[in-house]
Short mmCIF file of C-alpha atoms and ligand atoms in Angstrom, two decimals:
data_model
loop_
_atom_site.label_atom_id
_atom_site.label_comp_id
_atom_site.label_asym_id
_atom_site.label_seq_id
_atom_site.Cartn_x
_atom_site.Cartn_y
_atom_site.Cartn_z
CA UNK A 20 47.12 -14.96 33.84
CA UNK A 21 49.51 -12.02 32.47
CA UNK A 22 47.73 -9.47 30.56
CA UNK A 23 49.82 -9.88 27.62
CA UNK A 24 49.17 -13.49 27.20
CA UNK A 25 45.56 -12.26 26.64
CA UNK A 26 46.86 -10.21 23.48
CA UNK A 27 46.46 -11.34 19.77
CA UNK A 28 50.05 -11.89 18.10
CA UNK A 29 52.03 -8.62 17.07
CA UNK A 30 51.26 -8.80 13.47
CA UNK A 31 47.33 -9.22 13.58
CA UNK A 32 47.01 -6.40 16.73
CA UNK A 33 48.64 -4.22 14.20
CA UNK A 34 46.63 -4.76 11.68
CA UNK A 35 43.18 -5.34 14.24
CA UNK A 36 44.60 -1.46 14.96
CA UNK A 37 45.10 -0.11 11.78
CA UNK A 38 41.37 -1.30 11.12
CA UNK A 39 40.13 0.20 13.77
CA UNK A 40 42.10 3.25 14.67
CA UNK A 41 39.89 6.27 14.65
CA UNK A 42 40.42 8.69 12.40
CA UNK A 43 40.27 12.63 13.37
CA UNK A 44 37.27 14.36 11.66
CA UNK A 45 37.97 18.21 12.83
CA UNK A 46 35.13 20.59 12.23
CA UNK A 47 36.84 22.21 9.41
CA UNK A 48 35.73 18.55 7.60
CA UNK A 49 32.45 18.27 8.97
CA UNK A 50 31.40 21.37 7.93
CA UNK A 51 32.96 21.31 4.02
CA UNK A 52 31.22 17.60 3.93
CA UNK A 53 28.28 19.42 5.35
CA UNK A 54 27.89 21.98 2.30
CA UNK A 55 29.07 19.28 0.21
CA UNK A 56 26.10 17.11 0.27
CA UNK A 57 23.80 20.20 1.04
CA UNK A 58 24.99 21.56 -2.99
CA UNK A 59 24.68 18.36 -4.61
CA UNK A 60 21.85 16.78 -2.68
CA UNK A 61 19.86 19.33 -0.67
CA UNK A 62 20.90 17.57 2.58
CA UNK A 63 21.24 19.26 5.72
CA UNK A 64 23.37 17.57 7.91
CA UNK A 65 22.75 19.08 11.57
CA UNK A 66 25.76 18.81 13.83
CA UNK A 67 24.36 15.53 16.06
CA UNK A 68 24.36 13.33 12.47
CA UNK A 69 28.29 14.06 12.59
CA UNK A 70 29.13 10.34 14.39
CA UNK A 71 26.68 9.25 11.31
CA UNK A 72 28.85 11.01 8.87
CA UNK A 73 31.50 9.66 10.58
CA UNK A 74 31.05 6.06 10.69
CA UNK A 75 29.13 6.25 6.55
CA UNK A 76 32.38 8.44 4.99
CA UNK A 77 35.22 6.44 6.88
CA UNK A 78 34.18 3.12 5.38
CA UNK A 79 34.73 4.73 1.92
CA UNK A 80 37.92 5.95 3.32
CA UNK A 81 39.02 2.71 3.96
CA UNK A 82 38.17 1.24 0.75
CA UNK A 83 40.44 3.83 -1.12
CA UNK A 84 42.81 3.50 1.31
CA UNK A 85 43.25 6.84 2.90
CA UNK A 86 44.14 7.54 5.90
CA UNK A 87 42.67 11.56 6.44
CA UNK A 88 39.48 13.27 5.90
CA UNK A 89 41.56 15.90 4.50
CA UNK A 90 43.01 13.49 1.56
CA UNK A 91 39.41 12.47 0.73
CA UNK A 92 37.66 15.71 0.93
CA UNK A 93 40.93 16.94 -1.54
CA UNK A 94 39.91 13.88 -4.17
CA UNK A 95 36.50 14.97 -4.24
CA UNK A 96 36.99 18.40 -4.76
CA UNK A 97 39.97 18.46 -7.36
CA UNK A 98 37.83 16.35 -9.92
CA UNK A 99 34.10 18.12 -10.15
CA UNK A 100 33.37 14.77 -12.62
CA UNK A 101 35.23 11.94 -10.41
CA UNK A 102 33.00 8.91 -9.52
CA UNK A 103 33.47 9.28 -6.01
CA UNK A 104 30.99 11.78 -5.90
CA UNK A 105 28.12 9.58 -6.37
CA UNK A 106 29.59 7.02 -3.79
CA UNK A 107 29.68 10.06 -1.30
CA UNK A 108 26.14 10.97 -2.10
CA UNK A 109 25.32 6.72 -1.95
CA UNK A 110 26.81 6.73 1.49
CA UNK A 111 25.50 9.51 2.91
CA UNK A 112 21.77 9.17 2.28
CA UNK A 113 19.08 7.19 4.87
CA UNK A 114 17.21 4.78 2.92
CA UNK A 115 14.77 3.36 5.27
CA UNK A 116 11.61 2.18 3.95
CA UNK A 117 9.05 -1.08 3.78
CA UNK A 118 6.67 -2.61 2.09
CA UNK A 119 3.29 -0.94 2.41
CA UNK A 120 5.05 2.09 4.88
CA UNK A 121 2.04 3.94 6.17
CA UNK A 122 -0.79 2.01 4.65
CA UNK A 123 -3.52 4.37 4.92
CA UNK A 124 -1.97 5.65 1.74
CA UNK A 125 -2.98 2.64 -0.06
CA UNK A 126 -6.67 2.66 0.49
CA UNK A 127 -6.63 5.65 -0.86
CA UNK A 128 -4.27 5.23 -3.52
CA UNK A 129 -6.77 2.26 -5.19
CA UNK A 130 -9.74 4.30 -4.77
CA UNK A 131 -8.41 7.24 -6.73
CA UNK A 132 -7.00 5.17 -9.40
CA UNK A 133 -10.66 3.35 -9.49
CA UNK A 134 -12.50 6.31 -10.01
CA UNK A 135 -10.23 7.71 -12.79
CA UNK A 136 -10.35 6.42 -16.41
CA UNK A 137 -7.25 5.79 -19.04
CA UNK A 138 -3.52 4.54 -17.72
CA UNK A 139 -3.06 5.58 -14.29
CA UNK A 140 0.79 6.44 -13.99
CA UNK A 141 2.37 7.40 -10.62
CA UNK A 142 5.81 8.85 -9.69
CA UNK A 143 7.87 7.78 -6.47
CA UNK A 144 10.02 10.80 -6.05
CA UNK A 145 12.07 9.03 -3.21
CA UNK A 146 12.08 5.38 -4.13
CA UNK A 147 14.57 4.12 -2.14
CA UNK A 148 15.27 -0.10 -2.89
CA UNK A 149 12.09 -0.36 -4.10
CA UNK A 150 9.62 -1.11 -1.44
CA UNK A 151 7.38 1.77 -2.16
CA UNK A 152 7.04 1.13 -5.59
CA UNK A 153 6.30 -1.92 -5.83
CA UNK A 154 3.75 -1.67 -2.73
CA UNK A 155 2.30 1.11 -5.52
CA UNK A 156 2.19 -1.39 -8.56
CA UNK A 157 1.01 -4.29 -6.27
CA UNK A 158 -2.11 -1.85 -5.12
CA UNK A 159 -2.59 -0.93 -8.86
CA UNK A 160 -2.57 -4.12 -10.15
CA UNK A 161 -5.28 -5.50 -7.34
CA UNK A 162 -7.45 -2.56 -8.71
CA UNK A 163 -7.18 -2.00 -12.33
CA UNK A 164 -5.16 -5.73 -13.24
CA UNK A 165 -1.93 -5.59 -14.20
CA UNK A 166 -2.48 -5.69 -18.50
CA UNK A 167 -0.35 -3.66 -20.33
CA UNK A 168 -1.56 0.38 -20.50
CA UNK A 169 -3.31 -0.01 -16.96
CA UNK A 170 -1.01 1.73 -15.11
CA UNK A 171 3.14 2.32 -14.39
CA UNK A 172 5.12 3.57 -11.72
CA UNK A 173 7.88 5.58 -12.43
CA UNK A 174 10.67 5.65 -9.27
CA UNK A 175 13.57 7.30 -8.89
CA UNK A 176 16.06 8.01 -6.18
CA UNK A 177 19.45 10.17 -6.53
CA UNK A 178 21.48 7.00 -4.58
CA UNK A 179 22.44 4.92 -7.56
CA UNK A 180 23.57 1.79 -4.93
CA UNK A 181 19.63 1.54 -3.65
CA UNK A 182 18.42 1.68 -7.34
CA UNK A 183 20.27 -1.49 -7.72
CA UNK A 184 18.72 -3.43 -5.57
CA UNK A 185 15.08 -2.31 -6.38
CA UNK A 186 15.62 -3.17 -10.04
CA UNK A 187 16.72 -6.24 -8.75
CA UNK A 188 13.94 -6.78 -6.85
CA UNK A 189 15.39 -9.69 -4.77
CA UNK A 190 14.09 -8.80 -0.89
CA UNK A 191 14.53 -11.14 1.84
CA UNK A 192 11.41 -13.15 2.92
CA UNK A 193 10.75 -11.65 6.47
CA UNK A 194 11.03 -8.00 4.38
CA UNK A 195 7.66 -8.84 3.41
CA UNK A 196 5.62 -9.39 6.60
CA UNK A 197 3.03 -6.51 5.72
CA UNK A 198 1.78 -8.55 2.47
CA UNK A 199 -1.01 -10.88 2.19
CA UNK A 200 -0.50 -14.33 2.14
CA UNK A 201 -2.03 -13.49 -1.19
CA UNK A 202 0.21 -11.08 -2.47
CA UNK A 203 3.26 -12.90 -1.28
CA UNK A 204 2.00 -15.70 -4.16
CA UNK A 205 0.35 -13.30 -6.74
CA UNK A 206 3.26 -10.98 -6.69
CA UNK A 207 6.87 -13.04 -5.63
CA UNK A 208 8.80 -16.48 -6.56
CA UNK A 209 10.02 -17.71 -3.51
CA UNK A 210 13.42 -18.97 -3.74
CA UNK A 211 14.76 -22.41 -3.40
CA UNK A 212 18.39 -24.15 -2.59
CA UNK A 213 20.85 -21.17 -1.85
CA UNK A 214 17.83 -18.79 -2.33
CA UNK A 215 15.91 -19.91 -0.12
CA UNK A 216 14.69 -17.14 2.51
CA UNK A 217 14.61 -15.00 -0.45
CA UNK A 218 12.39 -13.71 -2.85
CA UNK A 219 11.98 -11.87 -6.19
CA UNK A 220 9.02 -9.90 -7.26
CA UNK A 221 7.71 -11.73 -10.59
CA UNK A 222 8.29 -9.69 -13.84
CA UNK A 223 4.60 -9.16 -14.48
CA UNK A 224 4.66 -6.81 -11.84
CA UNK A 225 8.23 -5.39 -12.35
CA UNK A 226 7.35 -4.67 -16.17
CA UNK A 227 4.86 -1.91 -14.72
CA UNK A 228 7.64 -0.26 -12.73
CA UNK A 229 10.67 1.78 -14.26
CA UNK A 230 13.52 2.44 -11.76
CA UNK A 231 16.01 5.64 -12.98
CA UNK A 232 18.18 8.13 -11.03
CA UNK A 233 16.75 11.30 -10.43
CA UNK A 234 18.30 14.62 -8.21
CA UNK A 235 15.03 16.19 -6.84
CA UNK A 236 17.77 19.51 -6.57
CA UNK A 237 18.55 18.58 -10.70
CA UNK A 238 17.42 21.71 -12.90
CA UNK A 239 15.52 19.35 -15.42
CA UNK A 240 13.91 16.19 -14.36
CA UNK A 241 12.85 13.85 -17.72
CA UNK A 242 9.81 12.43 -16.69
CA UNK A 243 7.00 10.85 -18.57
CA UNK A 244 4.81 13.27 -16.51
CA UNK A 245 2.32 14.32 -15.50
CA UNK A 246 0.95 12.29 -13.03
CA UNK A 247 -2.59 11.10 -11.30
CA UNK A 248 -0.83 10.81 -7.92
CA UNK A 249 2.71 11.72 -6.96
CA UNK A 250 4.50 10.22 -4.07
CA UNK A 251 7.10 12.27 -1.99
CA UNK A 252 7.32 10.58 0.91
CA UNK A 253 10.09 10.62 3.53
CA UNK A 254 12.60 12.69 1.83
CA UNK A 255 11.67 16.01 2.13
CA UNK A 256 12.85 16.09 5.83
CA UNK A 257 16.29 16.08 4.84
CA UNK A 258 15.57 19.31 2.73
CA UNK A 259 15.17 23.01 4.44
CA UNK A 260 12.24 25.15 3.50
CA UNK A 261 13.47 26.94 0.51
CA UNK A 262 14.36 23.46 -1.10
CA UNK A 263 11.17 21.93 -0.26
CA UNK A 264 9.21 25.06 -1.96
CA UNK A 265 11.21 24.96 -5.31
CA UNK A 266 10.27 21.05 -5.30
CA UNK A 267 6.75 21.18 -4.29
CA UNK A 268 5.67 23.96 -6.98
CA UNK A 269 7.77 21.87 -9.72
CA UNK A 270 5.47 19.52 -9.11
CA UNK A 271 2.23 21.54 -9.99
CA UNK A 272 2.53 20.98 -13.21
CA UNK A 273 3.15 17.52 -13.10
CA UNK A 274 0.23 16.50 -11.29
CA UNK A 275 -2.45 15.62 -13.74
CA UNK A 276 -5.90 17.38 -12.79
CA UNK A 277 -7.38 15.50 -9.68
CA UNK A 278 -4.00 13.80 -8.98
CA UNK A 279 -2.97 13.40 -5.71
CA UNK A 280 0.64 14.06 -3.73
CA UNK A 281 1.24 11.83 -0.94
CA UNK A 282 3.80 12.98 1.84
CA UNK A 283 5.37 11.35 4.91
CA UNK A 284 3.63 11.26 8.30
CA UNK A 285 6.14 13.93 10.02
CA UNK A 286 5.69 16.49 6.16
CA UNK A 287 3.32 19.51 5.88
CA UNK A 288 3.19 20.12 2.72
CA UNK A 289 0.28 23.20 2.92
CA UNK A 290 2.56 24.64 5.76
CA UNK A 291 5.01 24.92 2.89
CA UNK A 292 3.43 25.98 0.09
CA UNK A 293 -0.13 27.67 -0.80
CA UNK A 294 -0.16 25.86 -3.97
CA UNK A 295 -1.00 22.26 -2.24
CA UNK A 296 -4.10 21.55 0.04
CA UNK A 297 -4.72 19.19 3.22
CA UNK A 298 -7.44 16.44 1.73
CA UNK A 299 -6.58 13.58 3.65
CA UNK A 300 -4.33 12.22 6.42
CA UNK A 301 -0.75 13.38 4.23
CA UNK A 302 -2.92 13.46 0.83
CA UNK A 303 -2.42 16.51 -0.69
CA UNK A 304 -4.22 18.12 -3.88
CA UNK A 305 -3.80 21.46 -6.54
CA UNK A 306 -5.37 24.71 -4.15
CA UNK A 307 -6.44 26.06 -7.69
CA UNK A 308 -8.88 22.60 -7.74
CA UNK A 309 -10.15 23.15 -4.15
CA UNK A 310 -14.25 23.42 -4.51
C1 SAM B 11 14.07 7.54 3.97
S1 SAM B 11 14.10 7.16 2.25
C2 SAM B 11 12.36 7.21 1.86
C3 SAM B 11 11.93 6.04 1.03
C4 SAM B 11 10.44 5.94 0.73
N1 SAM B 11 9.97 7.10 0.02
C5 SAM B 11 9.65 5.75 1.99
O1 SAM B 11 8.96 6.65 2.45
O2 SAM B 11 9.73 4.65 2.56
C6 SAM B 11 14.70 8.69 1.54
C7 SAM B 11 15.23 8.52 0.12
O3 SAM B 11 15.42 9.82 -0.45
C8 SAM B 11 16.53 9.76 -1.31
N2 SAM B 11 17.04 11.12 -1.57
C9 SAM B 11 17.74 11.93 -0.74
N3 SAM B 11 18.07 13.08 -1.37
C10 SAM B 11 17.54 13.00 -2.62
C11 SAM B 11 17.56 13.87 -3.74
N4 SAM B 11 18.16 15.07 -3.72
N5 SAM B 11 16.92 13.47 -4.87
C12 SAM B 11 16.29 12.26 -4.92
N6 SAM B 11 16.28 11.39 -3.89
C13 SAM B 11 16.88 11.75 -2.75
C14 SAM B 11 17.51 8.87 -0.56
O4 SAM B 11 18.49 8.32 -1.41
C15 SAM B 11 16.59 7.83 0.08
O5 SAM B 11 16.54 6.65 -0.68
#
């Protein structure tokens, strides 16, 4: 058989090679989207995430239609206010997370809020689509019930796209294969028809979680602070030192006396800063408390 009689028609190969032609990102771009992200979102982007950067950025580039890094780095930069901005912040974040992600944290989690009296309110710094929220709120509500004043979880994230989908709280089913058969009825509807192999987490348990943006690199954060346990988790690994120290001693003071600061398994938070002490496997607490 010829080799051309293997080809698609002229039309559709060029448009199969418009779609995929590769577009040139010269180091010039990589570095200007590099210090790009780094002012607005604290991201370092080391030189081996550049195919990342590559294959997140060009799929915006193809949505608006242009052609050249060059052409989108120029939109960006001649309008300081444009909404692009927040889709190239939206793109270029990593958003992994699950439902009860390293779930010694939870253990502990319910046995501080047990011993503490009043509402017990928490902050999820980094709250991606919502999976480590409402693995916070699910805990809570097993431990104190889930009445009004008990507790809330306040979660935030800077990627407005991810905040969606948290307040939506729609997850597919085999997202939740770390829950009790328990939790899975106590906490979701399953759904049915169309929905089904989906599920929404019920509204008494969304009612005790607010989702809003928040920049961790912002100069004011409006929180309804301070908090019995913060969690940063996961997020301050995209951050270099001197970010991650402004962050962790802006959240002395919003860490309620005895509150706790969770981190993610590869974060050292005492490494970082004198004001935060090792208690636990990634549980942090105030030095100034330390008996
Ligand atoms: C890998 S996820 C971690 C999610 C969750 N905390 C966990 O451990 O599973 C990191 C999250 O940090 C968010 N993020 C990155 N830079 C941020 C910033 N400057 N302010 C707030 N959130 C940020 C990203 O949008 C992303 O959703």
């Amino acid at each position: 058989m010829k080799k051309s009689t293997l080809l698609a028609p002229p039309e559709s190969a060029t448009l199969l090679s418009q779609m995929i032609q590769r577009l040139p990102l010269s180091d010039t771009h990589f570095r200007r989207i590099s210090q790009l992200i780094y002012q607005r979102a604290g991201i370092v982007l080391a030189d081996h995430k550049r195919e990342m950067v590559y294959n997140r950025l060009v799929r915006r580039l193809r949505t608006l239609n242009i052609d050249d890094f060059g052409r989108y780095l120029a939109l960006l930069e001649n309008d300081q206010n444009s909404a692009e901005w927040q889709a190239f912040i939206n793109a270029l974040t990593t958003n992994l997370t699950a439902f009860f992600r390293e779930a010694h944290h939870f253990p502990i989690l319910a046995d501080h809020a047990k011993r503490r009296g009043g509402s017990y309110n928490v902050w999820s710094t980094a709250a991606s689509t919502g999976e480590e929220p409402y693995s916070i709120a699910m805990t809570l509500a097993e431990t104190l019930g889930a009445g009004p004043g008990k507790f809330s979880v306040h979660a935030s994230d800077i990627d407005t796209q991810v905040l969606e989908k948290a307040s939506s709280g729609i997850y597919r089913q085999e997202e939740l294969r770390t829950l009790s058969q328990q939790q899975m009825q106590r906490f979701f509807l399953r759904g049915t028809g169309p929905h089904s192999g989906m599920v929404r987490v019920r509204s008494e348990l969304a009612g005790m979680v607010n989702f809003t943006q928040l920049n961790l690199l912002a100069h004011e954060w409006s929180l309804p602070g301070p908090f019995d346990a913060i969690f940063c988790r996961n997020v301050m690994i995209y951050f270099d030192k001197e970010t991650q120290e402004k962050i962790l001693r802006r959240f002395v003071p919003l860490l309620k006396p005895g509150g706790l600061l969770f981190a993610g398994h590869s974060e050292n938070f005492s490494q970082i800063s004198k004001e935060f002490y090792l208690r636990g496997q990634t549980v942090y607490g105030l030095t100034k408390e330390r008996s």
